[in-house]
């Protein structure tokens, strides 16, 4: 029987995906960029953003020299923002410690910020034709099904077993590593898909134990989904004329490192009617007397919902119009022009809110400071 790699390569030559902007790329910088972007993000979403990134930062040096705000802004909407911070940190390390050139050995690669074992293997395979297997979710599923691995893929021992199989399946000739690695990704994404895999036309159906034993749907073994927890918060959109107050979120956690509205802590029970003076007590960094005076009497709330992987956040944005800009810790807060705000890296729902607000209130933004209540629903 033909080895696994030969079958996969023949399939790839005929049916592999075409036209992805990072395909056939051998520049480690661009391969790395695409690999990081593709983690947990759809190809269709990444395509456009990848090109924007490469246009803005054509070389690793450009990314290393960029301000983190610029990077976060370009990343906004892709989610999993730690990736953007690591991208920037990694570019700096390579620039400073490796004279701007990616190391070629997989150990050094996997020690760089944000580069795990599978990404390191992809860079080494695509750019340096090294025989190291990738093991992303697509490859785990494909191998797991062919070998009928029914154990939880998240368990360390199962994972190690899958790595071992992936290594054993590598092609003999290292020159095939770029095509083989791309073929693995393509096969998992287009044939051995999570739902409704195309088993009838699959080149591995004879050796696929899951198919032979009618277990395809059971692999990967789905760990019971924990239902999403609902949480609530209040955000303050503090405006003075056309200036808005933004808060830099801590580097770790939800929307880490992005600029956003000051936000209360998340609560299980905060309701819309709770929006009283005491809610403002949460914002101890801000001048509470000024905010209390600006607290509206009428409706001034925009309710929003944002769904994260394990949580659903319901938040209300309260507009507080203050007479004068006040001074505040400039390491964590800044006043920005409303139109300039839209250029920053903002959480998607905050950006959407501001776009709606600016569109609905463009005349107000030009006027003098006012205490008028403006509904932005
Ligand atoms: S037969 Fe089906 S489950 Fe098995 S490798 Fe092919 S597509 Fe995947």
mmCIF file of C-alpha atoms and ligand atoms in Angstrom:
data_model
loop_
_atom_site.group_PDB
_atom_site.id
_atom_site.type_symbol
_atom_site.label_atom_id
_atom_site.label_comp_id
_atom_site.label_asym_id
_atom_site.label_seq_id
_atom_site.Cartn_x
_atom_site.Cartn_y
_atom_site.Cartn_z
ATOM 1 C CA UNK A 1 0.000 0.000 0.000
ATOM 2 C CA UNK A 2 1.199 3.504 -0.819
ATOM 3 C CA UNK A 3 2.560 5.356 2.191
ATOM 4 C CA UNK A 4 0.274 7.969 3.746
ATOM 5 C CA UNK A 5 2.482 10.855 2.589
ATOM 6 C CA UNK A 6 2.496 9.693 -1.063
ATOM 7 C CA UNK A 7 -1.283 9.436 -1.114
ATOM 8 C CA UNK A 8 -1.672 12.814 0.497
ATOM 9 C CA UNK A 9 0.782 14.467 -1.889
ATOM 10 C CA UNK A 10 -0.976 12.967 -4.933
ATOM 11 C CA UNK A 11 -4.301 14.222 -3.627
ATOM 12 C CA UNK A 12 -2.801 17.655 -2.992
ATOM 13 C CA UNK A 13 -1.365 17.938 -6.495
ATOM 14 C CA UNK A 14 -4.883 17.569 -7.891
ATOM 15 C CA UNK A 15 -7.230 18.896 -5.252
ATOM 16 C CA UNK A 16 -5.291 21.126 -2.834
ATOM 17 C CA UNK A 17 -6.611 24.609 -2.163
ATOM 18 C CA UNK A 18 -5.425 27.316 -4.517
ATOM 19 C CA UNK A 19 -5.286 31.071 -4.341
ATOM 20 C CA UNK A 20 -4.594 31.602 -0.626
ATOM 21 C CA UNK A 21 -2.388 34.708 -0.404
ATOM 22 C CA UNK A 22 0.200 33.000 1.823
ATOM 23 C CA UNK A 23 0.411 29.837 -0.287
ATOM 24 C CA UNK A 24 3.830 28.895 -1.677
ATOM 25 C CA UNK A 25 5.298 31.589 0.548
ATOM 26 C CA UNK A 26 8.800 30.708 1.794
ATOM 27 C CA UNK A 27 9.588 33.932 3.635
ATOM 28 C CA UNK A 28 9.537 32.946 7.343
ATOM 29 C CA UNK A 29 8.098 36.331 8.303
ATOM 30 C CA UNK A 30 5.038 35.913 6.090
ATOM 31 C CA UNK A 31 4.608 32.219 6.889
ATOM 32 C CA UNK A 32 4.721 33.020 10.590
ATOM 33 C CA UNK A 33 2.236 35.875 10.174
ATOM 34 C CA UNK A 34 -0.273 33.675 8.350
ATOM 35 C CA UNK A 35 0.157 30.797 10.804
ATOM 36 C CA UNK A 36 -0.533 33.022 13.804
ATOM 37 C CA UNK A 37 -3.523 34.659 12.137
ATOM 38 C CA UNK A 38 -5.024 31.315 11.141
ATOM 39 C CA UNK A 39 -5.060 30.058 14.719
ATOM 40 C CA UNK A 40 -8.724 29.993 15.791
ATOM 41 C CA UNK A 41 -9.724 32.217 12.866
ATOM 42 C CA UNK A 42 -11.451 31.375 9.587
ATOM 43 C CA UNK A 43 -9.440 31.469 6.363
ATOM 44 C CA UNK A 44 -11.994 33.860 4.828
ATOM 45 C CA UNK A 45 -11.469 36.360 7.681
ATOM 46 C CA UNK A 46 -7.693 36.045 7.610
ATOM 47 C CA UNK A 47 -7.269 36.548 3.850
ATOM 48 C CA UNK A 48 -7.984 40.270 3.794
ATOM 49 C CA UNK A 49 -6.335 41.022 7.128
ATOM 50 C CA UNK A 50 -3.177 39.179 6.168
ATOM 51 C CA UNK A 51 -2.810 41.376 3.091
ATOM 52 C CA UNK A 52 -3.414 44.519 5.159
ATOM 53 C CA UNK A 53 -0.739 43.431 7.623
ATOM 54 C CA UNK A 54 1.781 42.668 4.898
ATOM 55 C CA UNK A 55 1.058 46.005 3.221
ATOM 56 C CA UNK A 56 1.441 47.919 6.458
ATOM 57 C CA UNK A 57 4.418 45.933 7.748
ATOM 58 C CA UNK A 58 6.113 44.424 4.666
ATOM 59 C CA UNK A 59 9.138 43.208 6.656
ATOM 60 C CA UNK A 60 9.753 41.925 10.148
ATOM 61 C CA UNK A 61 11.745 45.061 10.883
ATOM 62 C CA UNK A 62 8.689 47.230 10.173
ATOM 63 C CA UNK A 63 6.596 45.261 12.623
ATOM 64 C CA UNK A 64 9.332 45.316 15.272
ATOM 65 C CA UNK A 65 9.561 49.122 14.990
ATOM 66 C CA UNK A 66 5.803 49.704 15.060
ATOM 67 C CA UNK A 67 3.945 51.031 18.093
ATOM 68 C CA UNK A 68 1.843 48.385 19.840
ATOM 69 C CA UNK A 69 -1.264 50.550 19.308
ATOM 70 C CA UNK A 70 -0.752 50.352 15.563
ATOM 71 C CA UNK A 71 -0.513 46.558 15.723
ATOM 72 C CA UNK A 72 -3.560 46.221 17.985
ATOM 73 C CA UNK A 73 -5.549 48.511 15.731
ATOM 74 C CA UNK A 74 -4.817 46.363 12.689
ATOM 75 C CA UNK A 75 -5.673 43.246 14.666
ATOM 76 C CA UNK A 76 -8.969 44.560 16.057
ATOM 77 C CA UNK A 77 -11.836 42.204 15.225
ATOM 78 C CA UNK A 78 -9.663 39.109 14.778
ATOM 79 C CA UNK A 79 -10.046 38.217 18.468
ATOM 80 C CA UNK A 80 -7.603 36.394 20.752
ATOM 81 C CA UNK A 81 -5.597 39.567 21.183
ATOM 82 C CA UNK A 82 -2.717 37.862 22.974
ATOM 83 C CA UNK A 83 -1.697 36.760 19.506
ATOM 84 C CA UNK A 84 -1.198 40.381 18.403
ATOM 85 C CA UNK A 85 0.836 41.258 21.485
ATOM 86 C CA UNK A 86 2.972 38.155 21.029
ATOM 87 C CA UNK A 87 3.400 38.942 17.349
ATOM 88 C CA UNK A 88 4.838 42.324 18.218
ATOM 89 C CA UNK A 89 6.990 40.931 21.048
ATOM 90 C CA UNK A 90 8.275 38.131 18.811
ATOM 91 C CA UNK A 91 9.238 40.536 16.019
ATOM 92 C CA UNK A 92 11.250 42.570 18.528
ATOM 93 C CA UNK A 93 13.047 39.497 19.890
ATOM 94 C CA UNK A 94 13.979 38.315 16.388
ATOM 95 C CA UNK A 95 15.119 41.804 15.445
ATOM 96 C CA UNK A 96 17.242 42.230 18.553
ATOM 97 C CA UNK A 97 18.506 38.734 19.281
ATOM 98 C CA UNK A 98 18.633 37.140 15.839
ATOM 99 C CA UNK A 99 19.568 40.196 13.738
ATOM 100 C CA UNK A 100 16.147 40.167 12.100
ATOM 101 C CA UNK A 101 16.383 36.579 10.814
ATOM 102 C CA UNK A 102 14.189 33.737 12.041
ATOM 103 C CA UNK A 103 16.210 30.953 13.693
ATOM 104 C CA UNK A 104 16.005 27.729 11.693
ATOM 105 C CA UNK A 105 16.035 25.122 14.439
ATOM 106 C CA UNK A 106 12.687 24.127 15.830
ATOM 107 C CA UNK A 107 13.741 24.430 19.481
ATOM 108 C CA UNK A 108 14.741 28.092 19.110
ATOM 109 C CA UNK A 109 11.635 28.774 17.034
ATOM 110 C CA UNK A 110 9.299 27.284 19.612
ATOM 111 C CA UNK A 111 10.836 29.389 22.366
ATOM 112 C CA UNK A 112 9.824 32.647 20.681
ATOM 113 C CA UNK A 113 6.774 34.518 22.037
ATOM 114 C CA UNK A 114 3.518 33.040 20.744
ATOM 115 C CA UNK A 115 5.146 30.265 18.666
ATOM 116 C CA UNK A 116 4.119 26.813 19.819
ATOM 117 C CA UNK A 117 5.392 23.429 18.674
ATOM 118 C CA UNK A 118 3.036 23.150 15.700
ATOM 119 C CA UNK A 119 3.659 26.707 14.420
ATOM 120 C CA UNK A 120 7.418 26.193 14.796
ATOM 121 C CA UNK A 121 7.124 22.972 12.771
ATOM 122 C CA UNK A 122 5.115 24.760 10.058
ATOM 123 C CA UNK A 123 7.731 27.518 9.726
ATOM 124 C CA UNK A 124 10.554 24.957 9.670
ATOM 125 C CA UNK A 125 8.754 22.821 7.088
ATOM 126 C CA UNK A 126 7.628 25.610 4.745
ATOM 127 C CA UNK A 127 10.743 27.744 4.889
ATOM 128 C CA UNK A 128 13.618 25.394 5.692
ATOM 129 C CA UNK A 129 12.246 22.025 4.421
ATOM 130 C CA UNK A 130 12.725 20.414 7.793
ATOM 131 C CA UNK A 131 11.039 17.157 8.713
ATOM 132 C CA UNK A 132 8.832 18.156 11.621
ATOM 133 C CA UNK A 133 5.125 17.554 11.645
ATOM 134 C CA UNK A 134 2.496 20.128 12.411
ATOM 135 C CA UNK A 135 -0.339 19.079 14.693
ATOM 136 C CA UNK A 136 -3.116 21.627 14.578
ATOM 137 C CA UNK A 137 -6.791 20.792 15.140
ATOM 138 C CA UNK A 138 -7.248 19.691 11.504
ATOM 139 C CA UNK A 139 -4.323 17.289 11.634
ATOM 140 C CA UNK A 140 -5.347 15.886 15.013
ATOM 141 C CA UNK A 141 -8.799 15.138 13.667
ATOM 142 C CA UNK A 142 -7.493 13.502 10.500
ATOM 143 C CA UNK A 143 -4.930 11.319 12.267
ATOM 144 C CA UNK A 144 -7.251 10.658 15.186
ATOM 145 C CA UNK A 145 -9.877 9.282 12.818
ATOM 146 C CA UNK A 146 -7.522 7.219 10.689
ATOM 147 C CA UNK A 147 -6.114 5.589 13.845
ATOM 148 C CA UNK A 148 -9.447 5.618 15.712
ATOM 149 C CA UNK A 149 -8.092 7.559 18.682
ATOM 150 C CA UNK A 150 -11.161 7.816 20.868
ATOM 151 C CA UNK A 151 -9.519 9.372 23.923
ATOM 152 C CA UNK A 152 -9.840 13.070 24.733
ATOM 153 C CA UNK A 153 -7.387 14.975 22.490
ATOM 154 C CA UNK A 154 -6.844 17.518 25.246
ATOM 155 C CA UNK A 155 -5.187 14.934 27.487
ATOM 156 C CA UNK A 156 -1.392 15.161 27.429
ATOM 157 C CA UNK A 157 -0.903 11.439 26.802
ATOM 158 C CA UNK A 158 -3.332 11.414 23.844
ATOM 159 C CA UNK A 159 -1.686 14.491 22.428
ATOM 160 C CA UNK A 160 1.743 12.921 22.686
ATOM 161 C CA UNK A 161 0.430 9.793 20.947
ATOM 162 C CA UNK A 162 -0.897 11.943 18.081
ATOM 163 C CA UNK A 163 2.472 13.743 17.804
ATOM 164 C CA UNK A 164 4.176 10.382 17.541
ATOM 165 C CA UNK A 165 1.874 9.206 14.749
ATOM 166 C CA UNK A 166 2.235 12.536 12.927
ATOM 167 C CA UNK A 167 6.002 12.161 13.083
ATOM 168 C CA UNK A 168 5.899 8.571 11.798
ATOM 169 C CA UNK A 169 3.817 9.625 8.777
ATOM 170 C CA UNK A 170 6.257 12.266 7.485
ATOM 171 C CA UNK A 171 7.497 11.874 3.904
ATOM 172 C CA UNK A 172 10.971 10.415 3.411
ATOM 173 C CA UNK A 173 12.197 13.229 1.224
ATOM 174 C CA UNK A 174 12.521 16.509 3.131
ATOM 175 C CA UNK A 175 12.055 18.457 -0.111
ATOM 176 C CA UNK A 176 8.381 17.431 0.008
ATOM 177 C CA UNK A 177 7.839 19.063 3.399
ATOM 178 C CA UNK A 178 6.309 22.355 2.171
ATOM 179 C CA UNK A 179 3.745 20.604 -0.067
ATOM 180 C CA UNK A 180 3.103 17.868 2.513
ATOM 181 C CA UNK A 181 2.474 20.372 5.299
ATOM 182 C CA UNK A 182 0.089 22.410 3.171
ATOM 183 C CA UNK A 183 -1.616 19.189 2.059
ATOM 184 C CA UNK A 184 -2.218 18.147 5.678
ATOM 185 C CA UNK A 185 -3.864 21.504 6.383
ATOM 186 C CA UNK A 186 -5.951 21.364 3.223
ATOM 187 C CA UNK A 187 -7.118 17.801 3.743
ATOM 188 C CA UNK A 188 -8.389 18.501 7.246
ATOM 189 C CA UNK A 189 -10.048 21.726 6.117
ATOM 190 C CA UNK A 190 -11.764 20.396 2.997
ATOM 191 C CA UNK A 191 -12.181 16.591 3.194
ATOM 192 C CA UNK A 192 -11.870 15.300 6.751
ATOM 193 C CA UNK A 193 -13.915 18.170 8.101
ATOM 194 C CA UNK A 194 -15.350 18.377 11.639
ATOM 195 C CA UNK A 195 -18.902 17.836 10.388
ATOM 196 C CA UNK A 196 -19.968 15.782 7.376
ATOM 197 C CA UNK A 197 -16.488 14.641 6.307
ATOM 198 C CA UNK A 198 -16.368 13.530 2.678
ATOM 199 C CA UNK A 199 -15.551 9.896 3.457
ATOM 200 C CA UNK A 200 -16.945 8.431 0.247
ATOM 201 C CA UNK A 201 -14.344 10.293 -1.837
ATOM 202 C CA UNK A 202 -11.552 10.081 0.741
ATOM 203 C CA UNK A 203 -8.237 8.595 -0.372
ATOM 204 C CA UNK A 204 -7.740 7.073 3.105
ATOM 205 C CA UNK A 205 -11.086 5.379 3.531
ATOM 206 C CA UNK A 206 -9.581 1.884 3.236
ATOM 207 C CA UNK A 207 -7.152 2.411 6.076
ATOM 208 C CA UNK A 208 -9.287 4.801 8.140
ATOM 209 C CA UNK A 209 -10.275 2.837 11.236
ATOM 210 C CA UNK A 210 -12.949 5.318 12.260
ATOM 211 C CA UNK A 211 -14.616 4.918 8.856
ATOM 212 C CA UNK A 212 -14.259 1.131 8.905
ATOM 213 C CA UNK A 213 -15.633 0.908 12.428
ATOM 214 C CA UNK A 214 -18.378 3.491 11.884
ATOM 215 C CA UNK A 215 -16.939 5.839 14.502
ATOM 216 C CA UNK A 216 -16.267 8.934 12.415
ATOM 217 C CA UNK A 217 -18.803 11.061 14.275
ATOM 218 C CA UNK A 218 -17.322 10.062 17.623
ATOM 219 C CA UNK A 219 -13.830 11.332 16.822
ATOM 220 C CA UNK A 220 -12.633 13.759 18.056
ATOM 221 C CA UNK A 221 -14.274 12.814 21.298
ATOM 222 C CA UNK A 222 -16.379 15.819 22.197
ATOM 223 C CA UNK A 223 -15.980 16.941 25.753
ATOM 224 C CA UNK A 224 -19.344 18.084 27.085
ATOM 225 C CA UNK A 225 -19.822 21.750 26.371
ATOM 226 C CA UNK A 226 -20.119 23.909 29.425
ATOM 227 C CA UNK A 227 -23.020 26.300 28.964
ATOM 228 C CA UNK A 228 -21.992 29.922 28.591
ATOM 229 C CA UNK A 229 -22.190 31.989 31.717
ATOM 230 C CA UNK A 230 -24.015 35.303 31.451
ATOM 231 C CA UNK A 231 -22.355 38.369 32.941
ATOM 232 C CA UNK A 232 -23.193 42.049 32.974
ATOM 233 C CA UNK A 233 -21.275 45.281 33.118
ATOM 234 C CA UNK A 234 -21.560 49.007 32.597
ATOM 235 C CA UNK A 235 -19.263 51.038 30.370
ATOM 236 C CA UNK A 236 -18.918 54.782 30.555
ATOM 237 C CA UNK A 237 -18.680 56.789 27.388
ATOM 238 C CA UNK A 238 -17.412 60.046 28.886
ATOM 239 C CA UNK A 239 -17.630 62.848 26.338
ATOM 240 C CA UNK A 240 -16.444 66.409 26.407
ATOM 241 C CA UNK A 241 -17.296 68.104 23.133
ATOM 242 C CA UNK A 242 -15.812 65.825 20.501
ATOM 243 C CA UNK A 243 -13.345 64.239 22.909
ATOM 244 C CA UNK A 244 -13.968 60.822 24.432
ATOM 245 C CA UNK A 245 -12.211 59.207 27.364
ATOM 246 C CA UNK A 246 -10.618 55.808 26.749
ATOM 247 C CA UNK A 247 -9.059 53.306 29.103
ATOM 248 C CA UNK A 248 -6.221 50.935 28.202
ATOM 249 C CA UNK A 249 -7.308 47.454 29.240
ATOM 250 C CA UNK A 250 -4.808 45.265 31.116
ATOM 251 C CA UNK A 251 -2.594 43.152 28.812
ATOM 252 C CA UNK A 252 -4.154 39.847 29.831
ATOM 253 C CA UNK A 253 -7.821 38.934 29.845
ATOM 254 C CA UNK A 254 -10.707 39.826 27.559
ATOM 255 C CA UNK A 255 -9.791 42.484 24.983
ATOM 256 C CA UNK A 256 -6.386 42.670 26.653
ATOM 257 C CA UNK A 257 -4.253 45.605 25.533
ATOM 258 C CA UNK A 258 -7.058 47.324 23.596
ATOM 259 C CA UNK A 259 -8.387 50.807 24.233
ATOM 260 C CA UNK A 260 -11.981 50.799 25.384
ATOM 261 C CA UNK A 261 -14.489 52.668 27.520
ATOM 262 C CA UNK A 262 -13.898 52.494 31.276
ATOM 263 C CA UNK A 263 -15.856 49.426 32.394
ATOM 264 C CA UNK A 264 -17.223 48.207 35.722
ATOM 265 C CA UNK A 265 -16.280 44.744 36.926
ATOM 266 C CA UNK A 266 -18.415 41.888 35.583
ATOM 267 C CA UNK A 267 -21.344 40.884 37.695
ATOM 268 C CA UNK A 268 -23.893 38.060 37.577
ATOM 269 C CA UNK A 269 -26.807 40.257 38.597
ATOM 270 C CA UNK A 270 -26.297 43.885 37.537
ATOM 271 C CA UNK A 271 -29.535 45.077 35.939
ATOM 272 C CA UNK A 272 -30.351 48.145 33.932
ATOM 273 C CA UNK A 273 -32.201 49.765 36.835
ATOM 274 C CA UNK A 274 -29.091 49.393 38.980
ATOM 275 C CA UNK A 275 -27.531 52.223 37.074
ATOM 276 C CA UNK A 276 -27.464 54.631 39.944
ATOM 277 C CA UNK A 277 -24.871 56.749 41.599
ATOM 278 C CA UNK A 278 -23.505 53.689 43.407
ATOM 279 C CA UNK A 279 -22.613 52.061 40.108
ATOM 280 C CA UNK A 280 -20.194 54.903 39.557
ATOM 281 C CA UNK A 281 -18.374 53.910 42.751
ATOM 282 C CA UNK A 282 -16.834 51.162 40.645
ATOM 283 C CA UNK A 283 -14.887 53.763 38.688
ATOM 284 C CA UNK A 284 -12.599 54.904 41.444
ATOM 285 C CA UNK A 285 -9.896 56.101 39.017
ATOM 286 C CA UNK A 286 -12.262 58.705 37.619
ATOM 287 C CA UNK A 287 -13.360 61.997 39.270
ATOM 288 C CA UNK A 288 -16.643 60.759 40.706
ATOM 289 C CA UNK A 289 -18.053 64.179 41.600
ATOM 290 C CA UNK A 290 -17.818 65.303 37.999
ATOM 291 C CA UNK A 291 -19.359 62.051 36.779
ATOM 292 C CA UNK A 292 -22.215 62.173 39.284
ATOM 293 C CA UNK A 293 -23.117 65.644 38.071
ATOM 294 C CA UNK A 294 -23.163 64.342 34.533
ATOM 295 C CA UNK A 295 -25.258 61.285 35.375
ATOM 296 C CA UNK A 296 -28.337 61.595 33.198
ATOM 297 C CA UNK A 297 -31.887 61.636 34.484
ATOM 298 C CA UNK A 298 -33.478 60.224 31.335
ATOM 299 C CA UNK A 299 -32.753 57.269 29.111
ATOM 300 C CA UNK A 300 -29.169 57.281 28.109
ATOM 301 C CA UNK A 301 -28.273 53.686 27.712
ATOM 302 C CA UNK A 302 -27.285 51.537 24.839
ATOM 303 C CA UNK A 303 -27.577 47.850 25.592
ATOM 304 C CA UNK A 304 -25.182 45.535 23.865
ATOM 305 C CA UNK A 305 -24.471 41.835 23.900
ATOM 306 C CA UNK A 306 -21.193 40.169 23.051
ATOM 307 C CA UNK A 307 -20.664 36.427 22.899
ATOM 308 C CA UNK A 308 -17.293 35.051 23.964
ATOM 309 C CA UNK A 309 -16.317 31.381 23.861
ATOM 310 C CA UNK A 310 -17.515 30.633 27.397
ATOM 311 C CA UNK A 311 -19.353 33.746 28.376
ATOM 312 C CA UNK A 312 -22.033 36.087 27.169
ATOM 313 C CA UNK A 313 -21.493 39.671 28.184
ATOM 314 C CA UNK A 314 -24.462 42.035 28.365
ATOM 315 C CA UNK A 315 -23.257 45.562 28.827
ATOM 316 C CA UNK A 316 -24.804 48.966 28.954
ATOM 317 C CA UNK A 317 -23.006 51.985 27.661
ATOM 318 C CA UNK A 318 -23.818 55.155 29.555
ATOM 319 C CA UNK A 319 -23.046 58.470 27.946
ATOM 320 C CA UNK A 320 -21.816 61.090 30.373
ATOM 321 C CA UNK A 321 -21.230 64.511 28.914
ATOM 322 C CA UNK A 322 -18.857 66.585 31.012
ATOM 323 C CA UNK A 323 -18.100 70.289 30.606
ATOM 324 C CA UNK A 324 -14.358 70.047 30.623
ATOM 325 C CA UNK A 325 -11.742 67.464 29.946
ATOM 326 C CA UNK A 326 -10.262 66.383 33.267
ATOM 327 C CA UNK A 327 -6.749 65.240 33.939
ATOM 328 C CA UNK A 328 -6.200 61.575 34.556
ATOM 329 C CA UNK A 329 -3.428 58.950 34.766
ATOM 330 C CA UNK A 330 -2.044 59.158 31.238
ATOM 331 C CA UNK A 331 -0.507 55.686 31.341
ATOM 332 C CA UNK A 332 -3.970 54.112 31.438
ATOM 333 C CA UNK A 333 -6.323 56.730 30.074
ATOM 334 C CA UNK A 334 -6.423 59.153 27.225
ATOM 335 C CA UNK A 335 -8.800 61.603 25.622
ATOM 336 C CA UNK A 336 -9.140 61.168 21.902
ATOM 337 C CA UNK A 337 -11.035 62.850 19.178
ATOM 338 C CA UNK A 338 -14.173 60.842 18.302
ATOM 339 C CA UNK A 339 -13.167 60.311 14.715
ATOM 340 C CA UNK A 340 -9.602 59.432 15.775
ATOM 341 C CA UNK A 341 -11.019 56.860 18.165
ATOM 342 C CA UNK A 342 -12.239 54.765 15.281
ATOM 343 C CA UNK A 343 -8.663 54.387 14.069
ATOM 344 C CA UNK A 344 -7.564 52.726 17.308
ATOM 345 C CA UNK A 345 -7.637 49.053 18.221
ATOM 346 C CA UNK A 346 -11.018 48.840 19.945
ATOM 347 C CA UNK A 347 -13.148 45.873 21.000
ATOM 348 C CA UNK A 348 -15.538 45.175 18.117
ATOM 349 C CA UNK A 349 -18.806 45.980 19.963
ATOM 350 C CA UNK A 350 -17.361 49.258 21.275
ATOM 351 C CA UNK A 351 -16.270 50.233 17.789
ATOM 352 C CA UNK A 352 -19.695 49.368 16.389
ATOM 353 C CA UNK A 353 -21.371 51.431 19.080
ATOM 354 C CA UNK A 354 -19.167 54.441 18.331
ATOM 355 C CA UNK A 355 -19.744 54.148 14.599
ATOM 356 C CA UNK A 356 -23.512 54.184 15.223
ATOM 357 C CA UNK A 357 -23.162 57.041 17.642
ATOM 358 C CA UNK A 358 -21.004 59.174 15.368
ATOM 359 C CA UNK A 359 -23.373 58.529 12.459
ATOM 360 C CA UNK A 360 -26.445 59.460 14.522
ATOM 361 C CA UNK A 361 -24.939 62.494 16.214
ATOM 362 C CA UNK A 362 -22.558 64.009 13.730
ATOM 363 C CA UNK A 363 -24.003 67.505 14.155
ATOM 364 C CA UNK A 364 -23.673 67.337 17.931
ATOM 365 C CA UNK A 365 -20.018 66.501 17.605
ATOM 366 C CA UNK A 366 -19.389 69.816 15.938
ATOM 367 C CA UNK A 367 -21.296 71.837 18.530
ATOM 368 C CA UNK A 368 -20.243 73.282 21.834
ATOM 369 C CA UNK A 369 -20.290 71.231 24.967
ATOM 370 C CA UNK A 370 -23.816 70.309 25.979
ATOM 371 C CA UNK A 371 -25.614 68.312 28.620
ATOM 372 C CA UNK A 372 -28.357 67.228 26.267
ATOM 373 C CA UNK A 373 -29.428 63.650 26.588
ATOM 374 C CA UNK A 374 -28.976 61.764 23.335
ATOM 375 C CA UNK A 375 -30.486 58.397 22.739
ATOM 376 C CA UNK A 376 -28.173 56.119 20.812
ATOM 377 C CA UNK A 377 -30.238 52.972 20.694
HETATM 378 S S1 LIG B 1 -12.563 8.212 5.675
HETATM 379 FE FE1 LIG B 1 -13.638 9.952 6.440
HETATM 380 S S2 LIG B 1 -13.010 10.101 8.564
HETATM 381 FE FE2 LIG B 1 -11.559 8.751 7.578
HETATM 382 S S3 LIG B 1 -9.902 10.108 6.977
HETATM 383 FE FE3 LIG B 1 -11.307 9.973 5.255
HETATM 384 S S4 LIG B 1 -12.672 11.723 5.488
HETATM 385 FE FE4 LIG B 1 -11.640 11.427 7.439
#
